[in-house]
């Protein structure tokens, strides 16, 4: 801050000082300040017996970011056996435009015949827009 003043000898002088301000903030575990911004919204100065009385209103903005750990796949083995016990026994799906029973069966590990039987559809019927129950084909 720079203050320009007229002294008792009639001369003009200026004085510059760096002002500091603090705003304590508590950060949680694994958090850090990614951005700190200070904005002086109001400033006033008046002469006093000791020199100048300067008052500032400073708004602080603090952007806090938290570090998290995201689990990810570390490796995949080709030809790894699929555990059928982890598959759902039935899946509810709304058929999209142009989807066939065969394509749905392939995607959800079922067959066109099982899907048609479960939903009362004729062979080759286009299921577009229908909500279907798709049973999982269990191979022994």
PDB file of N, CA and C in Angstrom, residues 101 112-127 132-133:
ATOM      1  N   UNK A 101     -33.353 -59.844 -30.636  1.00  0.00           N
ATOM      2  CA  UNK A 101     -33.275 -60.742 -29.481  1.00  0.00           C
ATOM      3  C   UNK A 101     -31.904 -61.418 -29.436  1.00  0.00           C
ATOM      4  N   UNK A 112     -31.728 -65.936 -27.625  1.00  0.00           N
ATOM      5  CA  UNK A 112     -32.943 -65.330 -28.190  1.00  0.00           C
ATOM      6  C   UNK A 112     -34.163 -66.153 -27.791  1.00  0.00           C
ATOM      7  N   UNK A 113     -34.037 -67.488 -27.796  1.00  0.00           N
ATOM      8  CA  UNK A 113     -35.157 -68.364 -27.433  1.00  0.00           C
ATOM      9  C   UNK A 113     -35.599 -68.133 -25.990  1.00  0.00           C
ATOM     10  N   UNK A 114     -34.634 -68.055 -25.041  1.00  0.00           N
ATOM     11  CA  UNK A 114     -34.987 -67.826 -23.632  1.00  0.00           C
ATOM     12  C   UNK A 114     -35.674 -66.472 -23.435  1.00  0.00           C
ATOM     13  N   UNK A 115     -35.173 -65.439 -24.111  1.00  0.00           N
ATOM     14  CA  UNK A 115     -35.761 -64.094 -23.977  1.00  0.00           C
ATOM     15  C   UNK A 115     -37.177 -64.094 -24.534  1.00  0.00           C
ATOM     16  N   UNK A 116     -37.372 -64.713 -25.711  1.00  0.00           N
ATOM     17  CA  UNK A 116     -38.706 -64.767 -26.325  1.00  0.00           C
ATOM     18  C   UNK A 116     -39.682 -65.513 -25.418  1.00  0.00           C
ATOM     19  N   UNK A 117     -39.266 -66.651 -24.869  1.00  0.00           N
ATOM     20  CA  UNK A 117     -40.131 -67.434 -23.974  1.00  0.00           C
ATOM     21  C   UNK A 117     -40.490 -66.643 -22.720  1.00  0.00           C
ATOM     22  N   UNK A 118     -39.511 -66.004 -22.111  1.00  0.00           N
ATOM     23  CA  UNK A 118     -39.729 -65.264 -20.858  1.00  0.00           C
ATOM     24  C   UNK A 118     -40.697 -64.100 -21.050  1.00  0.00           C
ATOM     25  N   UNK A 119     -40.681 -63.475 -22.245  1.00  0.00           N
ATOM     26  CA  UNK A 119     -41.470 -62.267 -22.478  1.00  0.00           C
ATOM     27  C   UNK A 119     -42.674 -62.482 -23.385  1.00  0.00           C
ATOM     28  N   UNK A 120     -42.962 -63.741 -23.760  1.00  0.00           N
ATOM     29  CA  UNK A 120     -44.123 -64.044 -24.598  1.00  0.00           C
ATOM     30  C   UNK A 120     -44.017 -63.455 -25.994  1.00  0.00           C
ATOM     31  N   UNK A 121     -42.831 -63.462 -26.561  1.00  0.00           N
ATOM     32  CA  UNK A 121     -42.615 -62.913 -27.902  1.00  0.00           C
ATOM     33  C   UNK A 121     -42.520 -64.042 -28.916  1.00  0.00           C
ATOM     34  N   UNK A 122     -42.922 -63.739 -30.152  1.00  0.00           N
ATOM     35  CA  UNK A 122     -42.763 -64.704 -31.240  1.00  0.00           C
ATOM     36  C   UNK A 122     -41.324 -64.638 -31.736  1.00  0.00           C
ATOM     37  N   UNK A 123     -40.843 -65.747 -32.297  1.00  0.00           N
ATOM     38  CA  UNK A 123     -39.485 -65.761 -32.852  1.00  0.00           C
ATOM     39  C   UNK A 123     -39.348 -64.685 -33.913  1.00  0.00           C
ATOM     40  N   UNK A 124     -38.262 -63.919 -33.844  1.00  0.00           N
ATOM     41  CA  UNK A 124     -37.992 -62.875 -34.827  1.00  0.00           C
ATOM     42  C   UNK A 124     -38.730 -61.575 -34.576  1.00  0.00           C
ATOM     43  N   UNK A 125     -39.570 -61.506 -33.548  1.00  0.00           N
ATOM     44  CA  UNK A 125     -40.304 -60.267 -33.251  1.00  0.00           C
ATOM     45  C   UNK A 125     -39.321 -59.196 -32.779  1.00  0.00           C
ATOM     46  N   UNK A 126     -39.486 -57.965 -33.281  1.00  0.00           N
ATOM     47  CA  UNK A 126     -38.590 -56.859 -32.916  1.00  0.00           C
ATOM     48  C   UNK A 126     -39.046 -56.266 -31.580  1.00  0.00           C
ATOM     49  N   UNK A 127     -38.207 -56.281 -30.560  1.00  0.00           N
ATOM     50  CA  UNK A 127     -38.626 -55.842 -29.225  1.00  0.00           C
ATOM     51  C   UNK A 127     -38.460 -54.344 -28.960  1.00  0.00           C
ATOM     52  N   UNK A 132     -37.912 -55.704 -21.223  1.00  0.00           N
ATOM     53  CA  UNK A 132     -37.776 -57.157 -21.287  1.00  0.00           C
ATOM     54  C   UNK A 132     -37.105 -57.718 -20.047  1.00  0.00           C
ATOM     55  N   UNK A 133     -37.534 -58.916 -19.680  1.00  0.00           N
ATOM     56  CA  UNK A 133     -36.843 -59.696 -18.655  1.00  0.00           C
ATOM     57  C   UNK A 133     -35.904 -60.631 -19.401  1.00  0.00           C
TER      58      UNK A 133
END
